[in-house]
Amino acid sequence: MRAVRLSVVTAAATAAALTAVTGCADKSDAKGGDGGIVVTAKDDSCEVSKKEFPAGHVELAIENKGSKVTEVYLLFPDDRIVAERENIGPGTKQRLTAEVKAGTYEVACKPGMKGDGIRRQVTATGEGKVARRSPEMDAAVAAYRKYVQTQADETLPKAKVFADAVKAGDIEAAKKAYADSRIGWERTEPVAESFGDIDPKVDLREDGLEKDQKWTGWHTLEKALWQTKKVGPAEKALADTLIKDLTDWQKKVGTAEISPTSMANGAKELLDEVATGKVTGEEERYSHTDLVDFKANVEGAQKSHELLKPVASKNDPKLVAELDRQFAALNRLLDKYRKDTTSYEFTSYDKVGKAERKELSDAVNALAEPLSKLAAAVVK
């Protein structure tokens, strides 16, 4: 839904984001600790306490002293994402644990959650080796890599069904295939976003466009199918572009940088996606298929949690038990809007009332708070 998380957030989404971070903000002082970096984000600056730190596990202790909701990223030199934390409300603190090798990186603060951000170069020193992983960690990474590749492989044929319907001018068939074509993407979106350029081509909303940026991807076609109700040469060309970009994603997935901490942080990112796009109804504003995306985001986050359980349960069994409870509670709530437990047919989101949306938001917040602690639990 964003251009490397460069989306412009509307007032409603900002309010939802602030609600979400209230539940998961770190109440402790941002002191960084050994090997940690204090990041102070303001509306016009991004301050880091250290420009050098040992390679391995690093913790960013983030505080937003600005007036805008912000995001903080740790980036590779080519703008691929190592780790990120979104929706950090004014006056709140968060912690982000990442796994890095020796090399040069950038810390980017994005006040208002748009633009390229205010950047500071940092360096991880040493031999470039992170702490040796346990067999359980290696197994989790291998299984997650297979999961992500499978989701990409299964998405492409579903997307082709959707694109073929668009190119045939069959609006009803295209509408029917639309939400299903997005499920694998939504389950694994943080991995796609880590490449930087694919997500804005495929999943950007119109209000997230930067100046002179061409709008492509699913949501251009969503608007044509549900709002303008016209499919012409431009839309047919966009359908071909979508398949080209998704094919690029499918080929790149196997090269993604994946670690136990990136899996844990990605799970939290998926909950942020729910809080800022699905609960507000802004992600699928024309089709109102938000609950399909919502469920897929939750499934992707839960997959990471399940794979990391053998490690996290040794280090923080109370956290794992709480995550199990909150995932179960959120899934039970989602099932209220589902045709049956084997179906991806959900209630159209425009039929979900204000009180019900608040209930969904509260359940997301209840899960987001403990989920924000999973990365730290994995590396204890």
mmCIF file of C-alpha atoms in Angstrom:
data_model
loop_
_atom_site.group_PDB
_atom_site.id
_atom_site.type_symbol
_atom_site.label_atom_id
_atom_site.label_comp_id
_atom_site.label_asym_id
_atom_site.label_seq_id
_atom_site.Cartn_x
_atom_site.Cartn_y
_atom_site.Cartn_z
ATOM 1 C CA MET A 1 0.000 0.000 0.000
ATOM 2 C CA ARG A 2 2.970 2.346 0.102
ATOM 3 C CA ALA A 3 5.919 3.529 -1.889
ATOM 4 C CA VAL A 4 8.691 2.185 0.335
ATOM 5 C CA ARG A 5 6.402 3.377 3.114
ATOM 6 C CA LEU A 6 6.163 6.805 1.512
ATOM 7 C CA SER A 7 2.384 6.889 1.617
ATOM 8 C CA VAL A 8 0.543 10.075 2.521
ATOM 9 C CA VAL A 9 -1.665 9.386 5.515
ATOM 10 C CA THR A 10 -5.091 10.973 5.666
ATOM 11 C CA ALA A 11 -6.505 12.372 8.869
ATOM 12 C CA ALA A 12 -8.528 9.215 9.494
ATOM 13 C CA ALA A 13 -5.549 6.931 8.996
ATOM 14 C CA THR A 14 -3.390 9.110 11.192
ATOM 15 C CA ALA A 15 -5.945 8.891 13.961
ATOM 16 C CA ALA A 16 -6.025 5.112 13.625
ATOM 17 C CA ALA A 17 -2.246 4.978 13.611
ATOM 18 C CA LEU A 18 -2.068 7.003 16.785
ATOM 19 C CA THR A 19 -4.600 4.674 18.377
ATOM 20 C CA ALA A 20 -2.503 1.682 17.342
ATOM 21 C CA VAL A 21 0.776 2.996 18.662
ATOM 22 C CA THR A 22 -0.784 3.917 21.970
ATOM 23 C CA GLY A 23 -1.112 0.213 22.617
ATOM 24 C CA CYS A 24 2.438 -0.733 21.653
ATOM 25 C CA ALA A 25 4.581 2.278 22.456
ATOM 26 C CA ASP A 26 7.539 1.638 24.706
ATOM 27 C CA LYS A 27 6.933 3.445 27.988
ATOM 28 C CA SER A 28 10.558 3.055 29.119
ATOM 29 C CA ASP A 29 13.289 5.646 28.680
ATOM 30 C CA ALA A 30 15.105 5.477 25.339
ATOM 31 C CA LYS A 31 18.654 4.873 26.519
ATOM 32 C CA GLY A 32 19.940 2.549 23.834
ATOM 33 C CA GLY A 33 22.183 0.384 25.991
ATOM 34 C CA ASP A 34 25.335 -1.386 24.860
ATOM 35 C CA GLY A 35 25.342 -1.733 21.106
ATOM 36 C CA GLY A 36 22.123 0.257 20.928
ATOM 37 C CA ILE A 37 21.353 3.497 19.145
ATOM 38 C CA VAL A 38 19.055 6.205 20.432
ATOM 39 C CA VAL A 39 17.124 7.700 17.523
ATOM 40 C CA THR A 40 15.407 11.023 18.206
ATOM 41 C CA ALA A 41 12.940 11.871 15.470
ATOM 42 C CA LYS A 42 11.664 15.418 15.069
ATOM 43 C CA ASP A 43 9.731 17.195 12.331
ATOM 44 C CA ASP A 44 12.932 18.541 10.798
ATOM 45 C CA SER A 45 15.705 16.307 12.095
ATOM 46 C CA CYS A 46 16.772 12.736 12.768
ATOM 47 C CA GLU A 47 19.366 12.431 15.501
ATOM 48 C CA VAL A 48 21.334 9.255 16.231
ATOM 49 C CA SER A 49 23.373 8.727 19.396
ATOM 50 C CA LYS A 50 25.989 6.579 17.659
ATOM 51 C CA LYS A 51 27.360 6.548 14.152
ATOM 52 C CA GLU A 52 29.247 3.300 14.741
ATOM 53 C CA PHE A 53 28.175 0.134 16.524
ATOM 54 C CA PRO A 54 29.235 -3.518 16.591
ATOM 55 C CA ALA A 55 27.802 -5.833 13.950
ATOM 56 C CA GLY A 56 25.262 -8.321 15.249
ATOM 57 C CA HIS A 57 22.040 -7.554 17.023
ATOM 58 C CA VAL A 58 21.377 -3.846 17.339
ATOM 59 C CA GLU A 59 18.526 -2.109 19.087
ATOM 60 C CA LEU A 60 17.133 1.248 17.999
ATOM 61 C CA ALA A 61 15.556 3.073 20.939
ATOM 62 C CA ILE A 62 13.281 5.499 19.112
ATOM 63 C CA GLU A 63 11.581 8.593 20.462
ATOM 64 C CA ASN A 64 9.366 10.873 18.389
ATOM 65 C CA LYS A 65 9.794 14.426 19.686
ATOM 66 C CA GLY A 66 8.061 15.923 16.675
ATOM 67 C CA SER A 67 4.438 16.895 16.091
ATOM 68 C CA LYS A 68 3.789 14.357 13.322
ATOM 69 C CA VAL A 69 3.389 10.599 13.185
ATOM 70 C CA THR A 70 6.715 9.259 11.948
ATOM 71 C CA GLU A 71 8.461 6.118 10.735
ATOM 72 C CA VAL A 72 12.043 5.035 11.322
ATOM 73 C CA TYR A 73 13.984 2.729 9.027
ATOM 74 C CA LEU A 74 17.339 1.006 9.055
ATOM 75 C CA LEU A 75 18.311 0.780 5.380
ATOM 76 C CA PHE A 76 20.939 -0.896 3.260
ATOM 77 C CA PRO A 77 22.909 1.540 1.017
ATOM 78 C CA ASP A 78 20.694 0.593 -1.939
ATOM 79 C CA ASP A 79 17.533 1.480 0.033
ATOM 80 C CA ARG A 80 16.503 -2.085 0.772
ATOM 81 C CA ILE A 81 14.920 -2.267 4.200
ATOM 82 C CA VAL A 82 16.749 -4.005 7.035
ATOM 83 C CA ALA A 83 14.098 -3.142 9.615
ATOM 84 C CA GLU A 84 11.456 -0.509 10.217
ATOM 85 C CA ARG A 85 8.988 0.748 12.751
ATOM 86 C CA GLU A 86 5.901 2.610 11.567
ATOM 87 C CA ASN A 87 3.225 4.820 13.066
ATOM 88 C CA ILE A 88 5.265 6.274 15.909
ATOM 89 C CA GLY A 89 3.009 8.935 17.372
ATOM 90 C CA PRO A 90 4.223 12.291 18.698
ATOM 91 C CA GLY A 91 5.649 11.963 22.187
ATOM 92 C CA THR A 92 5.867 8.151 22.059
ATOM 93 C CA LYS A 93 8.771 5.712 22.156
ATOM 94 C CA GLN A 94 9.372 2.420 20.439
ATOM 95 C CA ARG A 95 12.160 -0.140 20.218
ATOM 96 C CA LEU A 96 13.339 -1.937 17.119
ATOM 97 C CA THR A 97 15.699 -4.910 17.172
ATOM 98 C CA ALA A 98 17.579 -5.806 13.975
ATOM 99 C CA GLU A 99 20.309 -8.201 12.887
ATOM 100 C CA VAL A 100 23.089 -6.616 10.816
ATOM 101 C CA LYS A 101 26.429 -7.549 9.308
ATOM 102 C CA ALA A 102 29.412 -5.204 9.154
ATOM 103 C CA GLY A 103 28.900 -2.428 6.653
ATOM 104 C CA THR A 104 27.372 0.964 6.005
ATOM 105 C CA TYR A 105 23.684 1.634 6.615
ATOM 106 C CA GLU A 106 21.317 4.569 6.890
ATOM 107 C CA VAL A 107 18.835 5.461 9.603
ATOM 108 C CA ALA A 108 15.899 7.308 8.055
ATOM 109 C CA CYS A 109 13.192 9.225 9.926
ATOM 110 C CA LYS A 110 10.073 10.064 7.915
ATOM 111 C CA PRO A 111 7.958 12.726 9.626
ATOM 112 C CA GLY A 112 4.411 12.557 8.309
ATOM 113 C CA MET A 113 5.314 9.122 6.875
ATOM 114 C CA LYS A 114 6.156 10.512 3.447
ATOM 115 C CA GLY A 115 9.127 11.482 1.309
ATOM 116 C CA ASP A 116 12.621 9.994 1.344
ATOM 117 C CA GLY A 117 13.056 10.872 4.987
ATOM 118 C CA ILE A 118 15.804 12.604 6.929
ATOM 119 C CA ARG A 119 18.803 10.294 6.820
ATOM 120 C CA ARG A 120 21.900 9.628 8.888
ATOM 121 C CA GLN A 121 24.664 7.257 7.837
ATOM 122 C CA VAL A 122 25.778 4.688 10.409
ATOM 123 C CA THR A 123 28.349 1.906 10.301
ATOM 124 C CA ALA A 124 28.318 -1.587 11.764
ATOM 125 C CA THR A 125 31.892 -2.506 12.613
ATOM 126 C CA GLY A 126 33.604 -5.834 13.115
ATOM 127 C CA GLU A 127 34.016 -8.940 11.001
ATOM 128 C CA GLY A 128 30.473 -8.829 9.714
ATOM 129 C CA LYS A 129 29.304 -11.889 11.547
ATOM 130 C CA VAL A 130 26.176 -11.975 13.619
ATOM 131 C CA ALA A 131 25.869 -14.293 16.569
ATOM 132 C CA ARG A 132 25.712 -17.944 15.598
ATOM 133 C CA ARG A 133 22.142 -19.049 15.075
ATOM 134 C CA SER A 134 20.658 -21.994 16.863
ATOM 135 C CA PRO A 135 19.288 -24.895 14.793
ATOM 136 C CA GLU A 136 15.798 -23.676 15.725
ATOM 137 C CA MET A 137 16.539 -20.237 14.262
ATOM 138 C CA ASP A 138 17.955 -21.720 11.072
ATOM 139 C CA ALA A 139 14.877 -23.921 10.728
ATOM 140 C CA ALA A 140 12.559 -20.945 11.218
ATOM 141 C CA VAL A 141 14.324 -18.888 8.555
ATOM 142 C CA ALA A 142 14.369 -21.782 6.081
ATOM 143 C CA ALA A 143 10.688 -22.515 6.610
ATOM 144 C CA TYR A 144 9.731 -18.868 6.284
ATOM 145 C CA ARG A 145 11.761 -18.485 3.100
ATOM 146 C CA LYS A 146 9.884 -21.459 1.647
ATOM 147 C CA TYR A 147 6.572 -19.969 2.798
ATOM 148 C CA VAL A 148 7.271 -16.617 1.148
ATOM 149 C CA GLN A 149 8.295 -18.248 -2.120
ATOM 150 C CA THR A 150 5.186 -20.433 -2.107
ATOM 151 C CA GLN A 151 2.969 -17.390 -1.584
ATOM 152 C CA ALA A 152 4.587 -15.636 -4.535
ATOM 153 C CA ASP A 153 4.336 -18.737 -6.731
ATOM 154 C CA GLU A 154 0.656 -19.164 -5.881
ATOM 155 C CA THR A 155 -0.154 -15.481 -6.368
ATOM 156 C CA LEU A 156 0.997 -15.230 -9.949
ATOM 157 C CA PRO A 157 -1.592 -17.587 -11.532
ATOM 158 C CA LYS A 158 -4.378 -15.945 -9.474
ATOM 159 C CA ALA A 159 -3.199 -12.530 -10.642
ATOM 160 C CA LYS A 160 -3.212 -13.764 -14.230
ATOM 161 C CA VAL A 161 -6.857 -14.827 -13.871
ATOM 162 C CA PHE A 162 -7.607 -11.300 -12.669
ATOM 163 C CA ALA A 163 -5.527 -9.629 -15.400
ATOM 164 C CA ASP A 164 -7.033 -11.808 -18.133
ATOM 165 C CA ALA A 165 -10.534 -10.820 -17.036
ATOM 166 C CA VAL A 166 -9.557 -7.146 -17.165
ATOM 167 C CA LYS A 167 -8.076 -7.547 -20.631
ATOM 168 C CA ALA A 168 -11.209 -9.359 -21.783
ATOM 169 C CA GLY A 169 -13.301 -6.438 -20.546
ATOM 170 C CA ASP A 170 -15.227 -8.762 -18.229
ATOM 171 C CA ILE A 171 -15.766 -6.434 -15.273
ATOM 172 C CA GLU A 172 -17.722 -8.906 -13.137
ATOM 173 C CA ALA A 173 -15.148 -11.685 -13.574
ATOM 174 C CA ALA A 174 -12.360 -9.249 -12.756
ATOM 175 C CA LYS A 175 -14.161 -8.117 -9.610
ATOM 176 C CA LYS A 176 -14.597 -11.714 -8.523
ATOM 177 C CA ALA A 177 -10.887 -12.474 -9.013
ATOM 178 C CA TYR A 178 -9.518 -9.247 -7.516
ATOM 179 C CA ALA A 179 -9.359 -9.980 -3.771
ATOM 180 C CA ASP A 180 -8.183 -13.562 -4.234
ATOM 181 C CA SER A 181 -5.271 -12.355 -6.370
ATOM 182 C CA ARG A 182 -3.968 -10.268 -3.463
ATOM 183 C CA ILE A 183 -3.942 -12.809 -0.612
ATOM 184 C CA GLY A 184 -0.379 -14.142 -1.042
ATOM 185 C CA TRP A 185 0.969 -10.620 -1.434
ATOM 186 C CA GLU A 186 -0.760 -9.413 1.729
ATOM 187 C CA ARG A 187 0.543 -12.373 3.736
ATOM 188 C CA THR A 188 4.165 -11.559 2.893
ATOM 189 C CA GLU A 189 4.174 -7.853 2.055
ATOM 190 C CA PRO A 190 7.119 -6.870 4.309
ATOM 191 C CA VAL A 191 9.416 -9.072 2.227
ATOM 192 C CA ALA A 192 8.257 -7.404 -0.990
ATOM 193 C CA GLU A 193 8.679 -3.995 0.613
ATOM 194 C CA SER A 194 12.269 -4.836 1.560
ATOM 195 C CA PHE A 195 13.247 -4.563 -2.117
ATOM 196 C CA GLY A 196 12.101 -0.948 -2.245
ATOM 197 C CA ASP A 197 10.805 -0.593 -5.798
ATOM 198 C CA ILE A 198 8.231 -3.385 -6.195
ATOM 199 C CA ASP A 199 5.653 -2.367 -3.593
ATOM 200 C CA PRO A 200 4.986 1.124 -5.025
ATOM 201 C CA LYS A 201 4.534 -0.369 -8.486
ATOM 202 C CA VAL A 202 2.085 -3.019 -7.332
ATOM 203 C CA ASP A 203 0.185 -1.880 -4.257
ATOM 204 C CA LEU A 204 0.216 1.905 -4.023
ATOM 205 C CA ARG A 205 -2.978 3.811 -3.284
ATOM 206 C CA GLU A 206 -3.729 6.966 -5.231
ATOM 207 C CA ASP A 207 -3.212 9.229 -2.215
ATOM 208 C CA GLY A 208 0.280 7.801 -1.758
ATOM 209 C CA LEU A 209 1.580 9.050 -5.083
ATOM 210 C CA GLU A 210 4.664 11.240 -5.041
ATOM 211 C CA LYS A 211 5.016 14.131 -7.489
ATOM 212 C CA ASP A 212 5.317 12.891 -11.090
ATOM 213 C CA GLN A 213 4.967 9.254 -9.995
ATOM 214 C CA LYS A 214 2.981 7.043 -12.349
ATOM 215 C CA TRP A 215 0.161 5.133 -10.690
ATOM 216 C CA THR A 216 0.214 1.417 -11.475
ATOM 217 C CA GLY A 217 -0.819 -1.767 -9.725
ATOM 218 C CA TRP A 218 -3.895 -3.378 -8.235
ATOM 219 C CA HIS A 219 -5.556 -0.239 -6.922
ATOM 220 C CA THR A 220 -5.627 1.547 -10.276
ATOM 221 C CA LEU A 221 -7.643 -1.371 -11.611
ATOM 222 C CA GLU A 222 -9.748 -1.558 -8.448
ATOM 223 C CA LYS A 223 -10.824 2.044 -9.052
ATOM 224 C CA ALA A 224 -11.636 1.349 -12.701
ATOM 225 C CA LEU A 225 -13.711 -1.729 -11.884
ATOM 226 C CA TRP A 226 -15.729 -0.391 -8.958
ATOM 227 C CA GLN A 227 -15.845 3.362 -9.438
ATOM 228 C CA THR A 228 -15.536 4.319 -13.096
ATOM 229 C CA LYS A 229 -16.791 0.887 -14.209
ATOM 230 C CA LYS A 230 -14.896 1.153 -17.453
ATOM 231 C CA VAL A 231 -12.083 -0.981 -18.841
ATOM 232 C CA GLY A 232 -10.309 0.492 -21.817
ATOM 233 C CA PRO A 233 -6.882 0.220 -23.454
ATOM 234 C CA ALA A 234 -5.178 1.978 -20.530
ATOM 235 C CA GLU A 235 -6.565 -0.483 -17.990
ATOM 236 C CA LYS A 236 -5.689 -3.453 -20.165
ATOM 237 C CA ALA A 237 -2.119 -2.187 -20.408
ATOM 238 C CA LEU A 238 -2.034 -1.750 -16.628
ATOM 239 C CA ALA A 239 -3.127 -5.368 -16.222
ATOM 240 C CA ASP A 240 -0.102 -6.471 -18.249
ATOM 241 C CA THR A 241 2.144 -4.193 -16.183
ATOM 242 C CA LEU A 242 0.799 -5.725 -12.971
ATOM 243 C CA ILE A 243 1.738 -9.216 -14.130
ATOM 244 C CA LYS A 244 5.182 -8.025 -15.199
ATOM 245 C CA ASP A 245 5.815 -6.455 -11.777
ATOM 246 C CA LEU A 246 4.476 -9.460 -9.877
ATOM 247 C CA THR A 247 6.679 -11.752 -11.948
ATOM 248 C CA ASP A 248 9.625 -9.583 -10.936
ATOM 249 C CA TRP A 249 8.566 -9.996 -7.283
ATOM 250 C CA GLN A 250 8.286 -13.763 -7.676
ATOM 251 C CA LYS A 251 11.827 -13.947 -9.064
ATOM 252 C CA LYS A 252 13.324 -11.715 -6.369
ATOM 253 C CA VAL A 253 11.670 -13.298 -3.337
ATOM 254 C CA GLY A 254 14.308 -16.010 -3.104
ATOM 255 C CA THR A 255 17.063 -13.403 -2.743
ATOM 256 C CA ALA A 256 15.462 -11.546 0.186
ATOM 257 C CA GLU A 257 17.487 -10.913 3.329
ATOM 258 C CA ILE A 258 15.640 -12.928 5.995
ATOM 259 C CA SER A 259 16.614 -13.343 9.630
ATOM 260 C CA PRO A 260 14.698 -14.249 12.790
ATOM 261 C CA THR A 261 14.491 -10.559 13.724
ATOM 262 C CA SER A 262 13.277 -9.532 10.268
ATOM 263 C CA MET A 263 10.563 -12.191 10.523
ATOM 264 C CA ALA A 264 9.469 -10.839 13.906
ATOM 265 C CA ASN A 265 9.593 -7.220 12.756
ATOM 266 C CA GLY A 266 7.710 -8.165 9.588
ATOM 267 C CA ALA A 267 4.920 -9.655 11.688
ATOM 268 C CA LYS A 268 4.572 -6.338 13.505
ATOM 269 C CA GLU A 269 4.610 -4.481 10.170
ATOM 270 C CA LEU A 270 1.681 -6.579 8.975
ATOM 271 C CA LEU A 271 -0.307 -5.528 12.049
ATOM 272 C CA ASP A 272 0.602 -1.910 11.262
ATOM 273 C CA GLU A 273 -0.798 -2.480 7.767
ATOM 274 C CA VAL A 274 -4.066 -3.577 9.332
ATOM 275 C CA ALA A 275 -4.191 -0.601 11.704
ATOM 276 C CA THR A 276 -3.505 2.067 9.092
ATOM 277 C CA GLY A 277 -5.296 0.681 6.047
ATOM 278 C CA LYS A 278 -7.674 -2.181 6.669
ATOM 279 C CA VAL A 279 -9.403 -1.067 9.882
ATOM 280 C CA THR A 280 -9.905 2.410 8.441
ATOM 281 C CA GLY A 281 -11.301 1.073 5.161
ATOM 282 C CA GLU A 282 -8.826 3.052 3.099
ATOM 283 C CA GLU A 283 -6.879 0.196 1.527
ATOM 284 C CA GLU A 284 -9.773 -1.175 -0.523
ATOM 285 C CA ARG A 285 -11.818 2.000 -0.687
ATOM 286 C CA TYR A 286 -13.605 1.059 -3.925
ATOM 287 C CA SER A 287 -14.027 -2.722 -3.628
ATOM 288 C CA HIS A 288 -14.508 -2.829 0.179
ATOM 289 C CA THR A 289 -12.636 -6.137 0.298
ATOM 290 C CA ASP A 290 -10.568 -4.911 3.261
ATOM 291 C CA LEU A 291 -11.381 -7.900 5.450
ATOM 292 C CA VAL A 292 -9.758 -10.264 2.946
ATOM 293 C CA ASP A 293 -6.537 -8.250 3.191
ATOM 294 C CA PHE A 294 -6.990 -8.007 6.971
ATOM 295 C CA LYS A 295 -7.173 -11.786 7.320
ATOM 296 C CA ALA A 296 -4.182 -12.320 5.022
ATOM 297 C CA ASN A 297 -2.079 -9.831 7.017
ATOM 298 C CA VAL A 298 -2.974 -11.627 10.250
ATOM 299 C CA GLU A 299 -2.153 -15.018 8.719
ATOM 300 C CA GLY A 300 1.258 -13.785 7.574
ATOM 301 C CA ALA A 301 2.048 -12.360 11.009
ATOM 302 C CA GLN A 302 0.890 -15.544 12.708
ATOM 303 C CA LYS A 303 3.059 -17.668 10.414
ATOM 304 C CA SER A 304 6.169 -15.817 11.580
ATOM 305 C CA HIS A 305 5.080 -16.172 15.206
ATOM 306 C CA GLU A 306 4.513 -19.915 14.857
ATOM 307 C CA LEU A 307 7.874 -20.477 13.178
ATOM 308 C CA LEU A 308 9.702 -18.456 15.838
ATOM 309 C CA LYS A 309 7.936 -20.154 18.749
ATOM 310 C CA PRO A 310 10.648 -22.768 19.434
ATOM 311 C CA VAL A 311 13.096 -19.917 20.091
ATOM 312 C CA ALA A 312 10.805 -17.343 21.685
ATOM 313 C CA SER A 313 9.137 -19.849 24.017
ATOM 314 C CA LYS A 314 12.512 -20.618 25.624
ATOM 315 C CA ASN A 315 13.335 -16.952 26.144
ATOM 316 C CA ASP A 316 9.918 -15.509 27.002
ATOM 317 C CA PRO A 317 7.190 -18.133 27.483
ATOM 318 C CA LYS A 318 4.752 -15.566 28.912
ATOM 319 C CA LEU A 319 5.024 -13.454 25.770
ATOM 320 C CA VAL A 320 4.409 -16.487 23.538
ATOM 321 C CA ALA A 321 1.348 -17.460 25.582
ATOM 322 C CA GLU A 322 -0.004 -13.922 25.317
ATOM 323 C CA LEU A 323 0.556 -13.858 21.555
ATOM 324 C CA ASP A 324 -1.245 -17.189 21.209
ATOM 325 C CA ARG A 325 -4.212 -15.752 23.108
ATOM 326 C CA GLN A 326 -4.360 -12.530 21.135
ATOM 327 C CA PHE A 327 -4.009 -14.206 17.721
ATOM 328 C CA ALA A 328 -6.820 -16.596 18.668
ATOM 329 C CA ALA A 329 -9.039 -13.733 19.839
ATOM 330 C CA LEU A 330 -8.478 -11.705 16.676
ATOM 331 C CA ASN A 331 -9.131 -14.704 14.440
ATOM 332 C CA ARG A 332 -12.366 -15.480 16.287
ATOM 333 C CA LEU A 333 -13.481 -11.915 15.743
ATOM 334 C CA LEU A 334 -12.647 -12.023 12.040
ATOM 335 C CA ASP A 335 -14.593 -15.267 11.690
ATOM 336 C CA LYS A 336 -17.765 -13.334 12.588
ATOM 337 C CA TYR A 337 -17.486 -11.642 9.191
ATOM 338 C CA ARG A 338 -16.556 -14.766 7.253
ATOM 339 C CA LYS A 339 -18.891 -17.005 5.273
ATOM 340 C CA ASP A 340 -17.209 -20.097 6.742
ATOM 341 C CA THR A 341 -13.803 -20.998 8.175
ATOM 342 C CA THR A 342 -12.568 -22.446 4.875
ATOM 343 C CA SER A 343 -13.729 -19.530 2.753
ATOM 344 C CA TYR A 344 -12.169 -16.188 1.954
ATOM 345 C CA GLU A 345 -15.587 -14.640 1.465
ATOM 346 C CA PHE A 346 -15.949 -11.829 3.976
ATOM 347 C CA THR A 347 -18.562 -9.183 4.640
ATOM 348 C CA SER A 348 -18.111 -6.106 2.447
ATOM 349 C CA TYR A 349 -16.359 -3.605 4.690
ATOM 350 C CA ASP A 350 -18.818 -0.805 3.931
ATOM 351 C CA LYS A 351 -21.377 -2.962 5.757
ATOM 352 C CA VAL A 352 -19.280 -3.038 8.932
ATOM 353 C CA GLY A 353 -20.469 -0.377 11.371
ATOM 354 C CA LYS A 354 -18.481 2.084 13.456
ATOM 355 C CA ALA A 355 -18.801 0.071 16.673
ATOM 356 C CA GLU A 356 -17.700 -3.120 14.934
ATOM 357 C CA ARG A 357 -14.713 -1.346 13.390
ATOM 358 C CA LYS A 358 -13.742 -0.095 16.837
ATOM 359 C CA GLU A 359 -13.939 -3.672 18.130
ATOM 360 C CA LEU A 360 -11.644 -4.832 15.328
ATOM 361 C CA SER A 361 -9.243 -1.963 15.999
ATOM 362 C CA ASP A 362 -9.102 -2.795 19.706
ATOM 363 C CA ALA A 363 -8.287 -6.432 18.914
ATOM 364 C CA VAL A 364 -5.493 -5.355 16.557
ATOM 365 C CA ASN A 365 -4.053 -3.061 19.232
ATOM 366 C CA ALA A 366 -4.194 -5.849 21.820
ATOM 367 C CA LEU A 367 -2.105 -8.060 19.531
ATOM 368 C CA ALA A 368 0.245 -5.321 18.304
ATOM 369 C CA GLU A 369 1.580 -4.515 21.769
ATOM 370 C CA PRO A 370 3.014 -7.974 22.585
ATOM 371 C CA LEU A 371 3.942 -8.579 18.951
ATOM 372 C CA SER A 372 6.234 -5.529 19.055
ATOM 373 C CA LYS A 373 8.289 -7.444 21.663
ATOM 374 C CA LEU A 374 8.786 -10.625 19.615
ATOM 375 C CA ALA A 375 12.062 -9.592 17.951
ATOM 376 C CA ALA A 376 13.668 -8.813 21.297
ATOM 377 C CA ALA A 377 12.446 -12.147 22.694
ATOM 378 C CA VAL A 378 14.020 -14.021 19.792
ATOM 379 C CA VAL A 379 17.506 -12.631 20.461
ATOM 380 C CA LYS A 380 17.564 -12.723 24.297
#
